[in-house]
Amino acid sequence: MIQTLRDNPQDAEIDSHKLLVRAGIVKKLAGGLYTYLPLGMRSLKKVQEIIRQEMDRAGALEICMPILQPAELWKQSGRWESMGPGMFRVKDRAQHDYSMAPTAEETVTEVIRNVINSYRQLPVTVYQIQWKFRDEIRPRFGLMRSKEFLMKDAYSFDTTMEAADKSYMAMFEAYKRVFARCGLKAYPVEADTGDIGGKFSHEFHVLAEAGEDGIAFCETCGYAANLEKAERKVAVRNDADCPAYEEVHTPDAKTIEQVSKFMGVPGSAFVKSLIYNADGKPVMVCVPGDRDVNDVKLKHFLDVKKLELADFDTVLKASGANAGSVGPVKPADASIRIVCDQALKGAKGCIVGANKDDYHLKNVDLARDCNIADADFADLVVVRDGDICAKCGKPMVIKRGIEVGHVFKLGTKYTDAFNAVYKTDDLKEATMIMGCYGIGVSRTVQAVIEQSHDKDGIVWPASVAPYQVCISLLDPDQAEVAAVADKLEAELEAMGVDVIVDDRAERPGVKFKDADLIGFPVRVVVGAKGLANGGVEVKRRDQDKSQMKIVAPVEAAAAIKELLK
Ligand code: ATP
Ligand code: MG
């Protein structure tokens, strides 16, 4: 049941997605839904087995929780609302609401609070490998962002912060081992905690052009953070005083780029001003003209639940002008809160929107001319290449990554909501401290392919390859030749190596192409001509033809074992 395809699937944008489908690893059923074909199932199981071994080694206990989760659990944590349309919801025949697990913090807290009641039973970390469901806005890239995916989710429960830190570090170390054993180079990076809540988290990223996340790296001190969270250091400004501000007519110039061209000054001389709707209240956000607002940082700084760019009407009411001419000097709504990126502290002589259509103001001194509280200057922009590391002061570089895992310190967000308490040794009640830890198992399979392929196909690491060895049997109808392949297959299996024999009635070229496309770590060619010349051909997938070896059939198994090391 191995089906390889010559053509790339139409919806595939990245190499690993194309290869997954062409090599017959998965088959698409519908958008964001895939069947794991026999080859894919084998790799998925191998990744699971590595995860299981490392979770067990770290002392975590395997459980399995229901995929259907009663709505009451989500209402108790407040996430029935906040998860929004990203959560699949179903009703039973009695009209009771359920979710199809997008994650399981609520369920596990309910389970643990009913199982654990004494400090003597703590600490405990439980995990499951279970299907998760998310109605992603844009399911894409194959298994990378699908509607249904396999996740390993673990949860730790502790009595003290120090103990919780230890549980977190145990998972952190286990994750490093898991990804290394899958043949992946994965980097831990500081990350935002998002909807799950909590105070502290690391994502594990596989670097790849196709990655959806930007990551700031400091190669000097090792600082690494998701762009959602990455901070930068800004120099203290020493701007020269400027004369009083004046209006400049800037007809037909709406964007900073257009106005900067029109006025002949660089974008950095501008202050970009945007009106946001923050939990229903308008807020003006000012950043240097050549910078982008980081919505995640802004949301944290404002401490709001819902944040979006304001609509036309709100902008007009707040500023007095349309979006292209908004600025911090005397907006129509004099009471609007203005928050500014830290780099604008002490900015003088800047150009801002005049709150009057088609006009800007020049020579603005933010402290002199605007009403901005000192405490409303904060780090609000997206870090970019060359920005200065907040830790060590050296320049950072931006790379792209695929998030394969995520570890969080949750604190008591869920254990408070569910009253998950235990009896202390002096018989008082205390709340458990929690952590949660996810690995995208199916995404990891594809990340391996994204990191390890060439123009001919996948180059599987031996640990997660569907089969470690492919024997291409060139003359399957010649009994003596087939017998050599059979014997070698049996020897390899006895050595614990998984092997597949390609005994189809196909031309050698087709067999070689398929073996390269699927990417078995070692290829063995058994054919009448080769045997007459003294042996079988063995070659690792990542070696070129010139490195192919001819070995006598009796020595083949040992030679293959050597290549797999
Ligand atoms: P992302 O930012 O990529 O959407 P997330 O922060 O929503 O991920 P978590 O809730 O932390 O992800 O889930 C744990 C892991 O599950 C992630 O690290 C990722 O590897 C995987 N994952 C999340 N969403 C999907 C998806 N739609 N398809 C496949 N894997 C996913
Ligand atoms: Mg997500």
Coordinates of C-alpha atoms in Angstrom, one line a residue, residues 40-552:
G40 CA 3.5 7.7 8.0
M41 CA 2.0 5.6 10.8
R42 CA 5.3 3.9 11.4
S43 CA 7.2 7.2 11.8
L44 CA 4.4 8.7 13.9
K45 CA 4.7 5.6 16.2
K46 CA 8.5 5.9 16.4
V47 CA 8.3 9.6 17.5
Q48 CA 5.6 8.6 20.1
E49 CA 7.8 5.8 21.4
I50 CA 10.8 8.2 21.8
I51 CA 8.5 10.7 23.7
R52 CA 7.1 7.9 25.9
Q53 CA 10.6 6.7 26.8
E54 CA 11.8 10.2 27.7
M55 CA 8.6 11.1 29.6
D56 CA 8.9 7.9 31.6
R57 CA 12.6 8.5 32.2
A58 CA 11.7 12.0 33.6
G59 CA 9.3 10.4 36.0
A60 CA 6.0 11.4 34.2
L61 CA 3.1 8.9 34.3
E62 CA 1.1 8.1 31.2
I63 CA -2.7 8.6 31.4
C64 CA -5.4 9.0 28.7
M65 CA -8.2 11.5 29.0
P66 CA -11.4 11.8 26.9
I67 CA -11.3 13.8 23.8
L68 CA -14.9 15.0 24.5
Q69 CA -14.7 17.5 27.3
P70 CA -17.9 18.8 29.1
A71 CA -18.5 22.5 28.6
E72 CA -18.8 23.0 32.4
L73 CA -15.1 22.5 32.7
W74 CA -14.3 25.3 30.3
K75 CA -16.9 27.6 31.9
Q76 CA -15.2 27.0 35.2
S77 CA -11.9 28.4 33.9
G78 CA -13.5 31.1 31.8
R79 CA -12.2 29.7 28.5
W80 CA -15.5 28.5 27.1
E81 CA -15.8 32.2 26.0
S82 CA -12.1 33.1 25.5
M83 CA -11.3 30.1 23.2
G84 CA -13.7 31.6 20.7
P85 CA -14.3 29.9 17.3
G86 CA -11.0 28.1 17.5
M87 CA -12.6 25.4 19.6
F88 CA -14.7 22.7 18.0
R89 CA -18.0 22.4 20.0
V90 CA -20.6 19.6 19.8
K91 CA -23.8 18.7 21.6
D92 CA -25.0 15.3 22.8
R93 CA -28.6 14.2 22.3
A94 CA -29.7 15.9 25.5
Q95 CA -28.3 19.1 24.1
H96 CA -25.3 19.2 26.6
D97 CA -22.3 21.1 25.2
Y98 CA -18.9 19.6 24.8
S99 CA -15.6 20.6 23.3
M100 CA -13.4 18.4 21.1
A101 CA -10.2 18.8 23.1
P102 CA -8.0 21.6 21.8
T103 CA -5.8 21.1 24.9
A104 CA -6.5 19.6 28.4
E105 CA -5.6 21.9 31.3
E106 CA -9.2 22.0 32.5
T107 CA -9.8 18.2 32.3
V108 CA -6.5 17.3 33.9
T109 CA -7.0 19.7 36.8
E110 CA -10.5 18.2 37.4
V111 CA -9.0 14.7 37.4
I112 CA -6.0 15.5 39.6
R113 CA -8.1 17.4 42.2
N114 CA -10.2 14.3 42.6
V115 CA -7.3 11.8 42.8
I116 CA -4.7 13.7 44.9
N117 CA -5.5 15.1 48.3
S118 CA -2.3 15.0 50.3
Y119 CA 1.2 16.5 50.1
R120 CA 2.4 12.9 50.3
Q121 CA 1.1 12.3 46.8
L122 CA 3.0 15.2 45.3
P123 CA 4.8 16.1 43.1
V124 CA 3.2 14.4 40.2
T125 CA 3.5 14.8 36.4
V126 CA 1.1 13.1 34.1
Y127 CA 1.1 12.9 30.3
Q128 CA -1.0 11.6 27.5
I129 CA -0.5 11.3 23.7
Q130 CA -3.9 12.1 22.4
W131 CA -5.6 13.7 19.4
K132 CA -6.4 17.4 19.6
F133 CA -8.7 19.5 17.5
R134 CA -8.5 23.2 16.6
D135 CA -10.5 25.1 14.1
E136 CA -7.5 27.0 12.8
I137 CA -8.2 30.1 10.8
R138 CA -5.8 28.8 8.1
P139 CA -5.0 25.2 8.2
R140 CA -2.0 24.7 6.0
F141 CA 1.4 23.3 5.4
G142 CA 0.1 19.7 5.8
L143 CA 0.6 18.3 9.3
M144 CA 2.2 21.6 10.5
R145 CA -1.1 23.4 11.1
S146 CA -4.0 20.9 10.8
K147 CA -7.5 20.7 12.3
E148 CA -6.8 17.4 14.0
F149 CA -3.3 16.6 15.2
L150 CA -1.5 14.3 17.7
M151 CA -0.2 16.1 20.7
K152 CA 1.8 14.9 23.7
D153 CA 0.5 17.0 26.6
A154 CA 2.0 16.7 30.1
Y155 CA 0.9 18.5 33.3
S156 CA 2.9 18.9 36.6
F157 CA 1.4 19.5 40.1
D158 CA 3.6 20.7 42.9
T159 CA 3.5 22.1 46.4
T160 CA 6.0 24.9 46.2
M161 CA 7.4 27.2 43.5
E162 CA 10.8 25.7 43.8
A163 CA 9.4 22.2 43.3
A164 CA 7.4 23.5 40.3
D165 CA 10.6 24.9 38.8
K166 CA 12.2 21.5 39.2
S167 CA 9.3 19.8 37.4
Y168 CA 9.6 22.4 34.6
M169 CA 13.3 21.8 34.3
A170 CA 12.8 18.0 34.2
M171 CA 10.4 18.5 31.2
F172 CA 12.8 21.0 29.6
E173 CA 15.6 18.5 29.7
A174 CA 13.4 15.7 28.5
Y175 CA 12.3 17.8 25.5
K176 CA 16.0 18.4 24.5
R177 CA 16.5 14.6 24.5
V178 CA 13.3 13.9 22.6
F179 CA 14.1 16.3 19.8
A180 CA 17.8 15.2 19.6
R181 CA 16.7 11.6 19.4
C182 CA 14.3 12.4 16.6
G183 CA 17.4 13.8 14.7
L184 CA 16.2 17.3 15.1
K185 CA 18.1 20.4 16.0
A186 CA 15.6 22.2 18.2
Y187 CA 16.3 25.4 20.1
P188 CA 14.5 26.5 23.3
V189 CA 13.4 30.1 23.0
E190 CA 11.6 32.4 25.5
A191 CA 8.0 32.7 24.5
D192 CA 4.8 34.5 25.3
T193 CA 2.2 32.5 27.3
G194 CA -0.8 33.4 25.1
D195 CA -4.3 32.1 25.9
I196 CA -3.1 29.4 28.3
G197 CA -2.0 32.0 30.8
G198 CA 0.9 31.6 33.2
K199 CA 4.0 33.5 33.8
F200 CA 6.9 31.9 32.0
S201 CA 7.4 29.7 29.0
H202 CA 9.8 28.3 26.4
E203 CA 9.1 27.1 23.0
F204 CA 11.2 24.6 21.2
H205 CA 11.9 25.6 17.6
V206 CA 13.3 23.8 14.6
L207 CA 15.0 26.5 12.4
A208 CA 13.6 26.5 8.8
E209 CA 12.9 29.1 6.2
A210 CA 9.3 27.7 6.1
G211 CA 8.8 28.3 9.8
E212 CA 5.8 30.5 10.8
D213 CA 7.5 32.1 13.7
G214 CA 10.2 34.7 13.8
I215 CA 12.9 34.3 16.5
A216 CA 15.4 36.8 17.7
F217 CA 18.8 35.2 18.5
C218 CA 21.8 36.8 20.2
E219 CA 24.8 34.9 19.0
T220 CA 26.9 36.6 21.7
C221 CA 25.1 35.7 24.9
G222 CA 22.6 33.0 23.7
Y223 CA 19.4 35.0 24.3
A224 CA 16.7 33.6 22.1
A225 CA 13.1 34.7 22.1
N226 CA 10.0 34.5 19.9
L227 CA 9.4 37.8 18.1
E228 CA 6.1 38.0 20.0
K229 CA 8.1 38.4 23.1
A230 CA 11.7 39.5 22.1
E231 CA 12.9 42.6 23.8
R232 CA 15.5 45.1 22.6
K233 CA 17.6 47.8 24.3
V234 CA 17.3 51.3 23.0
A235 CA 19.9 54.1 23.3
V236 CA 19.0 57.1 25.5
R237 CA 18.1 59.9 23.1
N238 CA 19.8 63.2 23.1
D239 CA 17.7 65.1 20.5
A240 CA 18.4 68.8 19.9
D241 CA 15.7 71.3 20.9
C242 CA 13.4 72.2 18.1
P243 CA 11.3 75.4 17.3
A244 CA 7.5 75.3 17.8
Y245 CA 5.7 72.8 15.6
E246 CA 4.1 73.8 12.3
E247 CA 1.6 72.3 9.9
V248 CA 2.8 70.8 6.6
H249 CA 0.4 70.1 3.7
T250 CA 0.8 66.5 2.6
P251 CA -1.9 65.9 0.0
D252 CA -2.4 62.3 -1.2
A253 CA 0.3 60.9 1.1
K254 CA -1.3 58.4 3.5
T255 CA 1.4 56.0 4.5
I256 CA 4.6 56.9 6.3
E257 CA 6.4 55.7 3.1
Q258 CA 4.5 58.2 0.9
V259 CA 4.8 61.1 3.3
S260 CA 8.5 60.4 3.9
K261 CA 9.1 60.4 0.1
F262 CA 7.0 63.6 -0.3
M263 CA 8.9 65.4 2.5
G264 CA 12.2 64.0 1.7
V265 CA 13.0 62.7 5.2
P266 CA 13.6 59.2 6.4
G267 CA 10.8 57.1 7.9
S268 CA 12.6 57.0 11.3
A269 CA 11.9 60.8 11.7
F270 CA 8.2 60.1 11.8
V271 CA 6.1 59.0 14.7
K272 CA 3.6 56.3 13.5
S273 CA 0.3 56.7 15.4
L274 CA -2.4 54.1 15.4
I275 CA -5.7 53.9 17.2
Y276 CA -6.6 50.6 18.8
N277 CA -9.7 49.3 20.4
A278 CA -8.6 47.9 23.7
D279 CA -11.5 46.1 25.5
G280 CA -13.9 48.6 23.9
K281 CA -11.8 51.7 24.7
P282 CA -9.8 53.7 22.1
V283 CA -6.0 54.0 22.8
M284 CA -3.5 55.8 20.6
V285 CA -0.2 53.9 20.1
C286 CA 2.9 55.7 18.9
V287 CA 6.0 54.0 17.5
P288 CA 9.0 55.2 15.4
G289 CA 7.9 55.6 11.8
D290 CA 10.0 52.7 10.5
R291 CA 8.8 50.2 13.1
D292 CA 5.8 47.8 13.6
V293 CA 3.7 47.6 16.7
N294 CA 4.0 44.2 18.5
D295 CA 0.3 43.4 19.3
V296 CA 1.3 40.8 21.9
K297 CA 3.5 43.2 23.9
L298 CA 0.9 45.9 23.5
K299 CA -1.9 43.6 24.8
H300 CA 0.2 42.7 27.9
F301 CA 1.2 46.3 28.5
L302 CA -2.4 47.5 28.4
D303 CA -3.5 44.4 30.3
V304 CA -6.6 43.9 28.2
K305 CA -8.5 40.8 26.9
K306 CA -9.4 42.0 23.5
L307 CA -7.2 44.2 21.3
E308 CA -7.8 45.2 17.7
L309 CA -7.2 48.1 15.3
A310 CA -10.1 50.6 15.7
D311 CA -12.6 51.0 12.9
F312 CA -12.9 54.2 10.7
D313 CA -15.6 55.8 12.9
T314 CA -13.6 55.3 16.1
V315 CA -10.5 56.7 14.5
L316 CA -12.3 59.7 13.2
K317 CA -13.9 60.4 16.6
A318 CA -10.7 59.9 18.6
S319 CA -8.3 61.8 16.3
G320 CA -10.5 64.1 14.2
A321 CA -8.9 62.8 11.0
N322 CA -8.7 59.5 9.0
A323 CA -6.1 56.9 9.7
G324 CA -3.3 58.4 7.6
S325 CA -3.2 61.7 9.6
V326 CA -3.5 60.5 13.2
G327 CA -1.0 62.0 15.7
P328 CA -0.4 62.5 19.4
V329 CA -0.6 66.4 19.3
K330 CA -4.1 67.5 20.4
P331 CA -6.2 64.7 19.2
A332 CA -10.0 65.4 19.0
D333 CA -10.6 63.2 22.0
A334 CA -8.3 65.1 24.5
S335 CA -8.7 62.4 27.1
I336 CA -7.5 59.5 24.9
R337 CA -4.7 57.5 26.5
I338 CA -1.5 57.7 24.4
V339 CA 1.1 55.0 24.8
C340 CA 4.5 55.2 23.2
D341 CA 7.4 52.9 22.3
Q342 CA 10.3 53.5 24.7
A343 CA 12.5 54.6 21.8
L344 CA 10.4 57.7 21.5
K345 CA 11.2 58.9 25.0
G346 CA 12.8 62.3 24.7
A347 CA 12.0 62.5 20.9
K348 CA 12.2 66.1 19.6
G349 CA 11.9 67.4 16.0
C350 CA 9.7 64.6 14.8
I351 CA 6.9 64.5 12.2
V352 CA 3.5 63.3 13.3
G353 CA 0.0 63.2 11.8
A354 CA -1.8 66.5 12.4
N355 CA -5.2 65.0 13.3
K356 CA -6.5 66.9 10.2
D357 CA -6.8 65.1 6.8
D358 CA -3.8 65.7 4.4
Y359 CA -1.7 67.5 7.1
H360 CA 1.3 66.5 9.2
L361 CA 3.1 68.5 11.9
K362 CA 6.9 68.9 11.9
N363 CA 9.1 70.0 14.8
V364 CA 7.1 68.1 17.4
D365 CA 8.7 67.6 20.8
L366 CA 6.7 64.7 22.4
A367 CA 7.3 65.8 26.0
R368 CA 6.6 69.5 25.2
D369 CA 3.7 69.1 22.8
C370 CA 1.8 66.0 23.8
N371 CA 0.0 64.7 26.8
I372 CA 1.8 61.3 27.5
A373 CA 2.3 59.9 31.0
D374 CA 5.8 58.8 31.8
A375 CA 4.6 55.4 32.7
D376 CA 3.1 55.0 29.2
F377 CA 6.5 54.7 27.5
A378 CA 7.2 50.9 27.1
D379 CA 8.7 48.4 24.8
L380 CA 6.0 48.0 22.1
V381 CA 7.6 47.2 18.8
V382 CA 8.6 44.1 16.9
V383 CA 12.4 43.5 17.2
R384 CA 14.3 43.3 13.9
D385 CA 17.6 42.2 12.5
G386 CA 20.5 44.2 14.1
D387 CA 18.5 45.4 17.1
I388 CA 20.5 45.4 20.3
C389 CA 20.1 42.5 22.8
A390 CA 18.6 43.6 26.0
K391 CA 20.8 41.1 27.9
C392 CA 24.2 41.8 26.6
G393 CA 24.1 44.9 24.3
K394 CA 25.3 43.1 21.1
P395 CA 23.3 43.0 17.9
M396 CA 20.7 40.2 17.4
V397 CA 19.7 38.3 14.2
I398 CA 16.2 37.1 13.2
K399 CA 15.6 33.6 12.1
R400 CA 12.5 31.6 11.2
G401 CA 11.4 28.6 13.2
I402 CA 8.8 25.8 13.5
E403 CA 7.4 25.4 17.0
V404 CA 7.5 21.7 17.9
G405 CA 7.1 22.0 21.6
H406 CA 6.1 24.4 24.4
V407 CA 6.7 24.3 28.1
F408 CA 4.8 26.6 30.5
K409 CA 4.9 27.6 34.2
L410 CA 1.2 28.0 34.9
G411 CA 1.2 28.8 38.6
T412 CA -2.3 28.5 40.1
K413 CA -4.5 29.8 37.2
Y414 CA -6.3 26.4 36.8
T415 CA -5.8 25.0 40.3
D416 CA -7.4 28.1 41.7
A417 CA -10.3 27.9 39.3
F418 CA -10.9 24.3 40.1
N419 CA -10.0 24.5 43.8
A420 CA -7.4 21.8 43.3
V421 CA -6.1 21.8 46.9
Y422 CA -4.2 19.2 49.0
K423 CA -3.6 18.8 52.7
T424 CA -0.2 20.0 53.9
D425 CA 1.8 18.2 56.6
D426 CA 0.2 20.4 59.3
L427 CA -3.2 19.6 57.8
K428 CA -3.8 22.9 56.3
E429 CA -5.3 23.3 52.8
A430 CA -3.0 24.6 50.0
T431 CA -3.4 25.1 46.3
M432 CA -1.3 23.0 43.9
I433 CA 1.1 24.7 41.5
M434 CA 0.9 23.7 37.9
G435 CA 3.0 23.5 34.8
C436 CA 2.0 22.3 31.3
Y437 CA 4.1 20.9 28.5
G438 CA 3.1 20.1 24.9
I439 CA 4.8 18.5 21.9
G440 CA 3.2 18.5 18.5
V441 CA 3.8 14.9 17.6
S442 CA 2.5 15.0 14.1
R443 CA 4.1 18.4 13.5
T444 CA 7.4 17.0 14.7
V445 CA 7.2 14.3 12.0
Q446 CA 6.9 16.9 9.3
A447 CA 9.6 19.2 10.9
V448 CA 12.0 16.2 10.6
I449 CA 11.3 16.2 6.9
E450 CA 11.6 20.0 6.6
Q451 CA 15.0 19.9 8.2
S452 CA 16.2 16.8 6.4
H453 CA 15.5 16.5 2.7
D454 CA 17.2 17.1 -0.6
K455 CA 16.1 17.5 -4.3
D456 CA 15.4 13.7 -4.6
G457 CA 13.2 13.4 -1.5
I458 CA 13.2 12.8 2.3
V459 CA 16.4 11.9 4.2
W460 CA 15.1 10.2 7.3
P461 CA 17.2 10.0 10.4
A462 CA 17.3 6.3 11.3
S463 CA 15.5 6.8 14.6
V464 CA 12.2 7.9 13.1
A465 CA 12.4 6.5 9.5
P466 CA 9.4 4.3 8.5
Y467 CA 11.9 1.6 7.8
Q468 CA 15.6 1.9 8.3
V469 CA 16.6 -0.2 5.3
C470 CA 15.1 -0.7 1.9
I471 CA 16.2 -3.7 -0.1
S472 CA 15.6 -3.0 -3.8
L473 CA 15.3 -6.5 -5.3
L474 CA 16.0 -6.1 -9.0
D475 CA 15.1 -9.6 -10.3
P476 CA 12.3 -10.8 -8.0
D477 CA 11.4 -13.6 -10.4
Q478 CA 14.9 -15.3 -10.2
A479 CA 14.7 -17.6 -7.2
E480 CA 18.4 -17.5 -6.2
V481 CA 18.4 -13.7 -6.3
A482 CA 15.2 -13.5 -4.2
A483 CA 16.7 -16.0 -1.8
V484 CA 19.6 -13.6 -1.1
A485 CA 17.2 -10.8 -0.3
D486 CA 15.1 -13.0 1.9
K487 CA 18.1 -14.1 3.9
L488 CA 19.4 -10.6 4.3
E489 CA 15.9 -9.4 5.4
A490 CA 15.8 -12.1 8.1
E491 CA 19.3 -11.4 9.3
L492 CA 18.5 -7.7 9.6
E493 CA 15.3 -8.3 11.4
A494 CA 17.0 -10.6 13.8
M495 CA 19.4 -7.7 14.6
G496 CA 16.4 -5.4 15.3
V497 CA 16.7 -3.4 12.1
D498 CA 13.4 -2.7 10.3
V499 CA 13.6 -3.5 6.6
I500 CA 11.3 -3.3 3.7
V501 CA 11.9 -5.3 0.4
D502 CA 10.9 -3.6 -2.8
D503 CA 10.0 -6.7 -4.9
R504 CA 7.6 -5.0 -7.2
A505 CA 7.8 -5.8 -10.9
E506 CA 9.2 -2.3 -11.7
R507 CA 12.2 -1.1 -13.6
P508 CA 15.3 -0.5 -11.4
G509 CA 15.1 3.3 -12.1
V510 CA 11.6 3.4 -10.6
K511 CA 12.7 1.5 -7.5
F512 CA 15.7 3.7 -6.9
K513 CA 13.7 6.9 -7.4
D514 CA 11.0 5.7 -5.0
A515 CA 13.6 4.6 -2.4
D516 CA 15.2 8.1 -2.6
L517 CA 11.9 9.9 -2.5
I518 CA 10.7 8.0 0.6
G519 CA 14.2 8.4 2.0
F520 CA 15.0 5.1 3.7
P521 CA 18.3 5.7 5.6
V522 CA 20.1 2.8 3.9
R523 CA 19.5 1.3 0.4
V524 CA 20.6 -2.1 -0.5
V525 CA 20.5 -3.3 -4.2
V526 CA 20.2 -7.0 -4.7
G527 CA 20.2 -8.1 -8.4
A528 CA 21.5 -10.9 -10.6
K529 CA 24.1 -8.7 -12.3
G530 CA 25.5 -7.4 -9.0
L531 CA 25.6 -10.9 -7.5
A532 CA 27.5 -12.2 -10.5
N533 CA 30.0 -9.4 -9.9
G534 CA 30.5 -10.4 -6.3
G535 CA 27.9 -8.9 -4.1
V536 CA 25.1 -6.5 -3.2
E537 CA 25.3 -2.7 -3.3
V538 CA 24.9 -0.7 0.0
K539 CA 24.7 3.0 0.4
R540 CA 23.3 5.5 2.9
R541 CA 20.6 7.8 1.7
D542 CA 22.8 10.8 2.5
Q543 CA 25.8 9.5 0.6
D544 CA 26.3 10.0 -3.1
K545 CA 26.8 7.2 -5.7
S546 CA 30.6 7.3 -5.5
Q547 CA 30.4 6.2 -1.8
M548 CA 28.3 3.1 -2.7
K549 CA 30.0 -0.2 -1.5
I550 CA 29.8 -3.6 -3.0
V551 CA 29.8 -6.3 -0.2
A552 CA 29.5 -10.0 -0.2

